[in-house]
Amino acid sequence: MKIIRVDMYHISIPLKKAFFPSWIPGYPQTHNRFTLLQLTTDTELIGHAAGIAFGEEREGLGGLLAPYVLGLDPCDLELAHQRIREASYLGWRNFWMETAFLDIKAQAEEVPIWKMLGGTDKPIPVYWSTGAVCDPKHHSKVVNKAQSEGYHGVKLRVKSKTLERDVNSIKETRSLVDSEFPLMIDANQGWPVTIVDRPPIWDLARASAFVESISDQNIRWLEEPLDMHSYEDYARLRNSSIIKIAGAELNAGWPEARMFLNFDSLDIYQPDVTIFGFKDTLKTLEEVKKRGLGFSPHTWTNGVGLWANLHVSALTDREYPLEYPHEPNSWTPESRDGILDSPIVPEDGFIEPPQEPGLGLSIDWERVKDFGTKFFSMTEGDLRKQVMKEKGVVAALRLKRRKDKEAKE
């Protein structure tokens, strides 16, 4: 089996109402944007993956990646990872694409990805993850609604200019909800963005003061209170904190996750398979399990990304719930999952592992037409023509013979 066609789409799903994500302070997000990848094989199996996007910045990605993957056996996951890595040497990480390879391989084995990887068929608990900076009046209602619907907690977000305002928003919200219901907090300091507002970037002193001020609020974990590369300060904060410290969602795969592990920086690891890729996520999970640490993937991307991380969560013991992104009236399941046949919705706080082979998602191609634009398509024949045009017929034939010889050895 080999890949014979690569197709890529820009997807832009309008939100019902402008959304002000805490990770881009002051910025009104009006669309859910991502890149959709489709790989087609000579056996008619098709794999999909999606990578979060700000806009159409991946316009030239197809021309870069397609020559690396056309003709490749999609079941050779090690080589697929290597090829994506090779295309990233100049700084463009696209390990989100690995999902499409696992999608095809699991379909070929006629099992879901999680089962192919050795997961268990048990319901996966989820927590409600808000996206805007905590507003006690609004978010206390979200917490109460989440509790009534069986969610396993709610994640609130802080990003104010003063420590006092951050602390007060959490204390006021806690006072309006069940004192025993799990609350998590995301400070979104791992990868600060200052394109509009410029709130302070936390250092160890600010993070420590925040932890001390909310230590009596029954917080299950504090997420990303420091820069994503402050491994030693994370370790110092963890050693002094009675609240569990979480992070590593957008770090550069296993090499950086290993740094957190080496410094004993975190209690809970949150790699997102659409950032880390499957190989590095699974390596991180393996090491986390060995050390008895927590694991709960980041999923704030899109419906395809959420579903891919669901497969990873099926490999865990379910001690920590999976993130379920939902900011009412803006980032809703309908806008998050807009190209799927139907939104992903928990039942009594759980999502069942998919039973269909592969990724197990059903994409609505009419919605892809409504919300997307195909910006790249290439077949093996197209690639051959391109090589002959650029290198000449003789050189192209020599390259083909050389690649065929390498593939057989």
Short mmCIF file of C-alpha atoms in Angstrom, two decimals:
data_model
loop_
_atom_site.label_atom_id
_atom_site.label_comp_id
_atom_site.label_asym_id
_atom_site.label_seq_id
_atom_site.Cartn_x
_atom_site.Cartn_y
_atom_site.Cartn_z
CA MET A 1 0.00 0.00 0.00
CA LYS A 2 1.22 3.50 -0.78
CA ILE A 3 0.04 7.10 -0.75
CA ILE A 4 -0.95 8.24 -4.24
CA ARG A 5 -2.64 11.58 -3.56
CA VAL A 6 -2.35 14.50 -1.15
CA ASP A 7 -5.16 17.07 -0.75
CA MET A 8 -5.22 20.05 1.59
CA TYR A 9 -7.95 22.51 2.57
CA HIS A 10 -8.17 25.83 4.37
CA ILE A 11 -11.17 25.62 6.74
CA SER A 12 -12.77 28.72 8.29
CA ILE A 13 -15.96 28.18 10.32
CA PRO A 14 -17.66 31.39 11.50
CA LEU A 15 -18.48 31.65 15.18
CA LYS A 16 -21.96 32.65 16.28
CA LYS A 17 -20.45 35.46 18.34
CA ALA A 18 -16.96 36.96 18.59
CA PHE A 19 -14.80 35.11 21.08
CA PHE A 20 -12.03 36.71 23.17
CA PRO A 21 -9.61 33.86 23.96
CA SER A 22 -7.51 34.35 27.07
CA TRP A 23 -4.38 33.25 25.20
CA ILE A 24 -4.64 36.26 22.81
CA PRO A 25 -5.75 39.02 25.22
CA GLY A 26 -8.03 41.60 23.63
CA TYR A 27 -8.29 39.80 20.28
CA PRO A 28 -11.81 39.14 18.91
CA GLN A 29 -11.71 35.71 17.28
CA THR A 30 -14.55 35.35 14.78
CA HIS A 31 -13.70 32.06 13.08
CA ASN A 32 -12.46 28.56 13.84
CA ARG A 33 -9.61 28.12 11.36
CA PHE A 34 -7.57 25.03 10.61
CA THR A 35 -5.90 23.06 7.83
CA LEU A 36 -7.46 19.76 6.76
CA LEU A 37 -5.23 17.07 5.27
CA GLN A 38 -6.45 14.12 3.22
CA LEU A 39 -4.16 11.26 2.19
CA THR A 40 -5.42 8.72 -0.36
CA THR A 41 -3.85 5.29 -0.92
CA ASP A 42 -3.78 2.94 -3.89
CA THR A 43 -6.13 0.65 -1.91
CA GLU A 44 -8.71 3.47 -1.64
CA LEU A 45 -8.17 3.95 2.08
CA ILE A 46 -8.25 7.62 3.06
CA GLY A 47 -6.71 9.23 6.14
CA HIS A 48 -7.45 12.63 7.66
CA ALA A 49 -5.76 15.05 10.04
CA ALA A 50 -6.26 18.69 11.01
CA GLY A 51 -3.88 21.35 12.28
CA ILE A 52 -4.97 24.56 13.97
CA ALA A 53 -4.28 27.72 11.95
CA PHE A 54 -4.41 31.49 12.36
CA GLY A 55 -5.34 31.95 8.72
CA GLU A 56 -3.93 30.64 5.45
CA GLU A 57 -0.30 30.48 6.56
CA ARG A 58 0.06 26.91 5.28
CA GLU A 59 -0.58 27.95 1.68
CA GLY A 60 2.79 26.59 0.55
CA LEU A 61 2.84 23.52 2.78
CA GLY A 62 1.55 21.06 0.21
CA GLY A 63 4.37 21.70 -2.21
CA LEU A 64 6.86 21.11 0.59
CA LEU A 65 5.30 18.02 2.15
CA ALA A 66 3.83 16.10 -0.79
CA PRO A 67 7.19 14.99 -2.27
CA TYR A 68 8.09 13.57 1.15
CA VAL A 69 4.96 11.43 1.48
CA LEU A 70 3.78 10.48 -2.03
CA GLY A 71 4.68 6.84 -2.65
CA LEU A 72 5.21 6.23 1.07
CA ASP A 73 3.72 3.20 2.80
CA PRO A 74 1.31 4.88 5.27
CA CYS A 75 1.63 1.92 7.65
CA ASP A 76 5.33 2.65 8.14
CA LEU A 77 4.75 5.08 10.98
CA GLU A 78 8.43 5.45 11.83
CA LEU A 79 9.28 6.55 8.29
CA ALA A 80 6.24 8.83 8.16
CA HIS A 81 7.42 10.55 11.36
CA GLN A 82 10.91 10.84 9.93
CA ARG A 83 9.66 12.37 6.67
CA ILE A 84 7.58 14.98 8.51
CA ARG A 85 10.60 15.71 10.69
CA GLU A 86 12.81 16.17 7.64
CA ALA A 87 10.40 18.74 6.27
CA SER A 88 10.59 20.61 9.60
CA TYR A 89 14.33 21.24 9.71
CA LEU A 90 13.85 24.87 8.67
CA GLY A 91 11.43 25.44 11.56
CA TRP A 92 7.99 24.38 10.33
CA ARG A 93 6.60 21.69 12.66
CA ASN A 94 3.69 19.74 11.20
CA PHE A 95 3.48 16.59 13.29
CA TRP A 96 -0.30 17.01 13.39
CA MET A 97 -0.17 15.19 10.05
CA GLU A 98 0.75 11.91 11.74
CA THR A 99 -2.91 11.39 12.61
CA ALA A 100 -3.70 10.72 8.93
CA PHE A 101 -1.13 7.91 8.81
CA LEU A 102 -2.49 6.23 11.93
CA ASP A 103 -6.00 6.68 10.53
CA ILE A 104 -5.04 4.66 7.44
CA LYS A 105 -3.05 2.02 9.31
CA ALA A 106 -5.89 1.35 11.77
CA GLN A 107 -8.40 1.18 8.92
CA ALA A 108 -6.18 -1.39 7.22
CA GLU A 109 -6.22 -3.44 10.44
CA GLU A 110 -10.00 -2.84 10.75
CA VAL A 111 -9.75 -1.46 14.29
CA PRO A 112 -9.96 2.01 15.90
CA ILE A 113 -6.65 3.79 16.48
CA TRP A 114 -6.94 3.43 20.26
CA LYS A 115 -7.37 -0.34 19.95
CA MET A 116 -4.45 -0.65 17.54
CA LEU A 117 -2.32 1.15 20.16
CA GLY A 118 -3.45 -1.06 23.04
CA GLY A 119 -6.07 1.16 24.68
CA THR A 120 -9.12 0.06 26.64
CA ASP A 121 -12.78 0.28 25.70
CA LYS A 122 -14.04 2.31 28.66
CA PRO A 123 -15.88 5.66 28.65
CA ILE A 124 -13.57 8.67 28.77
CA PRO A 125 -14.41 11.33 31.40
CA VAL A 126 -14.28 14.94 30.23
CA TYR A 127 -14.11 18.34 31.88
CA TRP A 128 -15.60 21.55 30.51
CA SER A 129 -12.82 23.88 29.37
CA THR A 130 -13.80 27.54 29.06
CA GLY A 131 -11.77 29.85 26.83
CA ALA A 132 -12.37 33.44 27.92
CA VAL A 133 -10.87 35.14 30.97
CA CYS A 134 -12.89 34.22 34.04
CA ASP A 135 -15.97 36.36 34.64
CA PRO A 136 -17.46 35.16 37.95
CA LYS A 137 -21.05 36.03 37.11
CA HIS A 138 -20.91 34.28 33.72
CA HIS A 139 -18.58 31.40 34.49
CA SER A 140 -20.23 30.44 37.77
CA LYS A 141 -23.31 29.67 35.67
CA VAL A 142 -21.13 27.56 33.36
CA VAL A 143 -19.76 25.66 36.36
CA ASN A 144 -23.21 24.96 37.75
CA LYS A 145 -24.46 23.83 34.34
CA ALA A 146 -21.40 21.59 33.87
CA GLN A 147 -21.93 20.00 37.28
CA SER A 148 -25.61 19.32 36.54
CA GLU A 149 -24.64 17.65 33.23
CA GLY A 150 -22.09 15.32 34.78
CA TYR A 151 -18.84 16.96 33.70
CA HIS A 152 -15.79 16.08 35.79
CA GLY A 153 -14.75 19.66 36.45
CA VAL A 154 -14.44 23.06 34.79
CA LYS A 155 -11.30 24.89 33.73
CA LEU A 156 -11.30 28.66 34.28
CA ARG A 157 -8.78 31.13 32.89
CA VAL A 158 -6.93 34.13 34.33
CA LYS A 159 -5.05 36.80 32.41
CA SER A 160 -5.54 40.13 34.17
CA LYS A 161 -3.05 42.94 34.61
CA THR A 162 -3.02 42.60 38.39
CA LEU A 163 -2.57 39.65 40.72
CA GLU A 164 -5.46 40.91 42.84
CA ARG A 165 -7.93 40.78 39.94
CA ASP A 166 -6.87 37.25 38.97
CA VAL A 167 -7.20 36.02 42.54
CA ASN A 168 -10.54 37.74 43.12
CA SER A 169 -12.06 36.30 39.94
CA ILE A 170 -11.29 32.77 41.14
CA LYS A 171 -12.40 33.34 44.73
CA GLU A 172 -15.66 34.98 43.67
CA THR A 173 -16.43 32.20 41.21
CA ARG A 174 -15.70 29.54 43.83
CA SER A 175 -18.03 31.29 46.27
CA LEU A 176 -20.88 30.97 43.78
CA VAL A 177 -20.49 27.23 43.08
CA ASP A 178 -20.23 23.92 44.93
CA SER A 179 -17.05 24.06 47.02
CA GLU A 180 -16.31 20.40 46.26
CA PHE A 181 -16.80 20.52 42.49
CA PRO A 182 -13.39 20.33 40.72
CA LEU A 183 -12.06 23.58 39.30
CA MET A 184 -8.88 23.87 37.26
CA ILE A 185 -7.14 27.13 36.30
CA ASP A 186 -5.22 27.94 33.14
CA ALA A 187 -2.93 30.98 33.37
CA ASN A 188 -1.95 30.69 29.67
CA GLN A 189 1.59 31.82 30.39
CA GLY A 190 3.24 29.04 28.42
CA TRP A 191 3.21 30.88 25.12
CA PRO A 192 2.19 34.53 25.73
CA VAL A 193 0.80 36.53 22.79
CA THR A 194 0.83 40.34 23.04
CA ILE A 195 -0.50 41.38 19.62
CA VAL A 196 -3.35 43.43 21.18
CA ASP A 197 -3.38 43.69 24.99
CA ARG A 198 -0.15 43.25 26.93
CA PRO A 199 -0.87 41.84 30.38
CA PRO A 200 2.17 40.98 32.51
CA ILE A 201 4.10 37.85 31.66
CA TRP A 202 4.40 35.87 34.87
CA ASP A 203 7.70 35.06 36.51
CA LEU A 204 8.24 32.65 39.39
CA ALA A 205 7.40 35.30 42.00
CA ARG A 206 4.06 36.16 40.36
CA ALA A 207 3.15 32.48 39.87
CA SER A 208 4.07 31.64 43.47
CA ALA A 209 2.03 34.55 44.82
CA PHE A 210 -0.99 33.42 42.80
CA VAL A 211 -0.68 29.84 44.06
CA GLU A 212 -0.41 31.01 47.67
CA SER A 213 -3.44 33.30 47.28
CA ILE A 214 -5.74 30.56 45.94
CA SER A 215 -4.36 27.62 47.92
CA ASP A 216 -7.59 27.40 49.95
CA GLN A 217 -9.93 27.34 46.92
CA ASN A 218 -9.83 23.58 46.21
CA ILE A 219 -8.16 23.86 42.79
CA ARG A 220 -7.36 20.54 41.13
CA TRP A 221 -4.51 21.90 39.02
CA LEU A 222 -2.92 25.13 37.79
CA GLU A 223 -1.97 25.05 34.15
CA GLU A 224 0.90 26.86 32.44
CA PRO A 225 1.73 29.47 35.11
CA LEU A 226 5.17 30.03 33.52
CA ASP A 227 6.83 30.17 30.10
CA MET A 228 6.92 26.80 28.32
CA HIS A 229 10.72 26.63 28.55
CA SER A 230 11.11 27.64 32.22
CA TYR A 231 11.80 24.05 33.27
CA GLU A 232 13.76 24.88 36.43
CA ASP A 233 11.31 27.52 37.66
CA TYR A 234 8.46 25.07 37.07
CA ALA A 235 10.29 22.60 39.30
CA ARG A 236 10.74 25.25 42.01
CA LEU A 237 7.07 26.20 41.81
CA ARG A 238 5.96 22.57 41.93
CA ASN A 239 8.10 21.91 45.01
CA SER A 240 6.46 24.78 46.92
CA SER A 241 2.88 24.39 45.67
CA ILE A 242 0.06 22.43 47.27
CA ILE A 243 -1.79 22.73 43.93
CA LYS A 244 -0.76 20.35 41.15
CA ILE A 245 1.10 22.03 38.28
CA ALA A 246 0.26 21.13 34.65
CA GLY A 247 1.69 22.05 31.27
CA ALA A 248 3.58 21.10 28.08
CA GLU A 249 0.63 21.49 25.72
CA LEU A 250 2.41 23.30 22.87
CA ASN A 251 6.00 22.30 23.52
CA ALA A 252 8.08 20.89 20.69
CA GLY A 253 7.36 17.21 21.24
CA TRP A 254 9.32 14.64 23.19
CA PRO A 255 12.66 16.54 23.33
CA GLU A 256 11.01 19.30 25.38
CA ALA A 257 8.69 17.00 27.34
CA ARG A 258 11.84 15.16 28.40
CA MET A 259 13.24 18.41 29.79
CA PHE A 260 10.19 18.79 32.04
CA LEU A 261 10.64 15.20 33.18
CA ASN A 262 14.36 15.62 33.81
CA PHE A 263 13.72 18.60 36.11
CA ASP A 264 10.61 17.05 37.76
CA SER A 265 8.76 20.16 36.63
CA LEU A 266 5.15 19.00 36.35
CA ASP A 267 2.53 16.89 38.08
CA ILE A 268 0.33 16.60 34.99
CA TYR A 269 1.45 16.42 31.34
CA GLN A 270 -0.83 17.78 28.61
CA PRO A 271 0.65 17.12 25.16
CA ASP A 272 -1.70 17.70 22.26
CA VAL A 273 -1.36 15.07 19.55
CA THR A 274 -1.98 17.77 16.93
CA ILE A 275 1.17 19.56 18.17
CA PHE A 276 3.41 16.74 19.42
CA GLY A 277 2.29 14.19 16.84
CA PHE A 278 1.36 10.66 17.85
CA LYS A 279 4.88 9.28 18.22
CA ASP A 280 6.07 11.94 20.68
CA THR A 281 2.76 12.00 22.55
CA LEU A 282 2.92 8.24 23.09
CA LYS A 283 6.55 8.44 24.21
CA THR A 284 5.61 11.14 26.72
CA LEU A 285 2.66 9.10 27.99
CA GLU A 286 4.90 6.05 28.41
CA GLU A 287 7.38 7.97 30.57
CA VAL A 288 4.64 9.71 32.55
CA LYS A 289 3.10 6.34 33.41
CA LYS A 290 6.46 4.99 34.60
CA ARG A 291 6.81 7.90 37.03
CA GLY A 292 3.24 7.79 38.32
CA LEU A 293 2.45 11.28 37.04
CA GLY A 294 -0.78 12.66 35.57
CA PHE A 295 -1.75 12.88 31.90
CA SER A 296 -4.59 14.89 30.32
CA PRO A 297 -4.19 16.03 26.68
CA HIS A 298 -4.78 19.57 25.53
CA THR A 299 -7.56 19.59 22.89
CA TRP A 300 -8.43 23.22 22.18
CA THR A 301 -8.07 23.02 18.38
CA ASN A 302 -11.02 21.65 16.38
CA GLY A 303 -13.29 18.61 16.24
CA VAL A 304 -10.77 16.46 14.38
CA GLY A 305 -8.09 17.34 16.93
CA LEU A 306 -10.40 16.64 19.87
CA TRP A 307 -11.26 13.24 18.38
CA ALA A 308 -7.60 12.36 17.77
CA ASN A 309 -6.77 13.15 21.41
CA LEU A 310 -9.74 11.02 22.49
CA HIS A 311 -7.91 8.02 21.04
CA VAL A 312 -4.85 8.91 23.14
CA SER A 313 -6.98 9.23 26.27
CA ALA A 314 -8.21 5.69 25.72
CA LEU A 315 -4.64 4.60 26.52
CA THR A 316 -4.81 6.10 30.04
CA ASP A 317 -6.33 4.91 33.32
CA ARG A 318 -8.88 7.80 33.15
CA GLU A 319 -7.70 9.29 36.46
CA TYR A 320 -7.56 12.71 34.82
CA PRO A 321 -10.41 13.78 32.53
CA LEU A 322 -9.99 14.91 28.93
CA GLU A 323 -10.38 18.57 27.99
CA TYR A 324 -13.69 19.42 26.29
CA PRO A 325 -13.46 22.96 24.81
CA HIS A 326 -16.66 25.00 25.07
CA GLU A 327 -17.16 28.72 25.57
CA PRO A 328 -20.95 29.28 25.47
CA ASN A 329 -22.40 31.43 22.66
CA SER A 330 -19.13 31.55 20.73
CA TRP A 331 -16.83 28.51 20.77
CA THR A 332 -19.63 25.97 20.74
CA PRO A 333 -19.59 22.29 19.71
CA GLU A 334 -21.28 23.31 16.45
CA SER A 335 -18.51 25.78 15.51
CA ARG A 336 -15.71 23.63 16.89
CA ASP A 337 -16.89 20.52 15.00
CA GLY A 338 -18.39 22.33 12.01
CA ILE A 339 -17.15 19.98 9.26
CA LEU A 340 -18.28 16.80 11.05
CA ASP A 341 -21.61 15.10 10.41
CA SER A 342 -22.60 15.96 13.98
CA PRO A 343 -20.95 17.65 16.97
CA ILE A 344 -19.08 15.65 19.58
CA VAL A 345 -21.24 15.81 22.70
CA PRO A 346 -20.59 14.02 26.02
CA GLU A 347 -23.29 12.03 27.77
CA ASP A 348 -23.32 12.44 31.55
CA GLY A 349 -19.74 13.69 31.44
CA PHE A 350 -18.31 10.86 29.32
CA ILE A 351 -17.47 10.19 25.68
CA GLU A 352 -17.36 6.62 24.43
CA PRO A 353 -14.24 5.55 22.51
CA PRO A 354 -15.07 5.30 18.79
CA GLN A 355 -15.74 1.80 17.48
CA GLU A 356 -15.27 2.49 13.76
CA PRO A 357 -11.91 1.59 12.16
CA GLY A 358 -9.24 4.28 12.04
CA LEU A 359 -9.95 7.73 13.40
CA GLY A 360 -13.64 6.91 13.26
CA LEU A 361 -14.83 10.36 12.19
CA SER A 362 -17.46 11.13 9.60
CA ILE A 363 -16.69 14.31 7.66
CA ASP A 364 -19.52 16.16 5.96
CA TRP A 365 -18.05 17.19 2.61
CA GLU A 366 -20.87 19.59 1.88
CA ARG A 367 -19.81 21.49 4.98
CA VAL A 368 -16.18 21.35 3.85
CA LYS A 369 -17.33 23.04 0.63
CA ASP A 370 -19.27 25.63 2.65
CA PHE A 371 -16.45 26.46 5.05
CA GLY A 372 -13.34 25.44 3.15
CA THR A 373 -11.19 25.92 0.08
CA LYS A 374 -8.96 23.25 -1.43
CA PHE A 375 -5.59 24.93 -1.86
CA PHE A 376 -3.42 21.97 -2.80
CA SER A 377 -3.74 18.66 -4.61
CA MET A 378 -1.01 16.43 -5.97
CA THR A 379 -0.84 12.85 -7.24
CA GLU A 380 2.18 10.69 -7.95
CA GLY A 381 1.75 11.53 -11.64
CA ASP A 382 1.73 15.26 -10.86
CA LEU A 383 4.95 14.85 -8.88
CA ARG A 384 6.64 12.96 -11.72
CA LYS A 385 5.73 15.72 -14.18
CA GLN A 386 7.06 18.36 -11.79
CA VAL A 387 10.37 16.54 -11.32
CA MET A 388 10.80 16.02 -15.08
CA LYS A 389 10.09 19.69 -15.70
CA GLU A 390 12.55 20.88 -13.04
CA LYS A 391 15.31 18.25 -13.39
CA GLY A 392 14.92 16.95 -16.92
CA VAL A 393 13.71 13.53 -18.07
CA VAL A 394 17.03 11.73 -17.68
CA ALA A 395 17.67 13.01 -14.17
CA ALA A 396 14.06 12.24 -13.19
CA LEU A 397 14.40 8.63 -14.36
CA ARG A 398 17.65 8.24 -12.46
CA LEU A 399 16.04 9.58 -9.29
CA LYS A 400 13.13 7.16 -9.66
CA ARG A 401 15.43 4.16 -10.12
CA ARG A 402 17.47 5.21 -7.11
CA LYS A 403 14.38 5.63 -4.89
CA ASP A 404 12.95 2.30 -6.06
CA LYS A 405 16.24 0.58 -5.24
CA GLU A 406 16.33 2.14 -1.75
CA ALA A 407 12.75 1.06 -1.10
CA LYS A 408 13.59 -2.58 -1.88
CA GLU A 409 16.71 -2.73 0.32
#
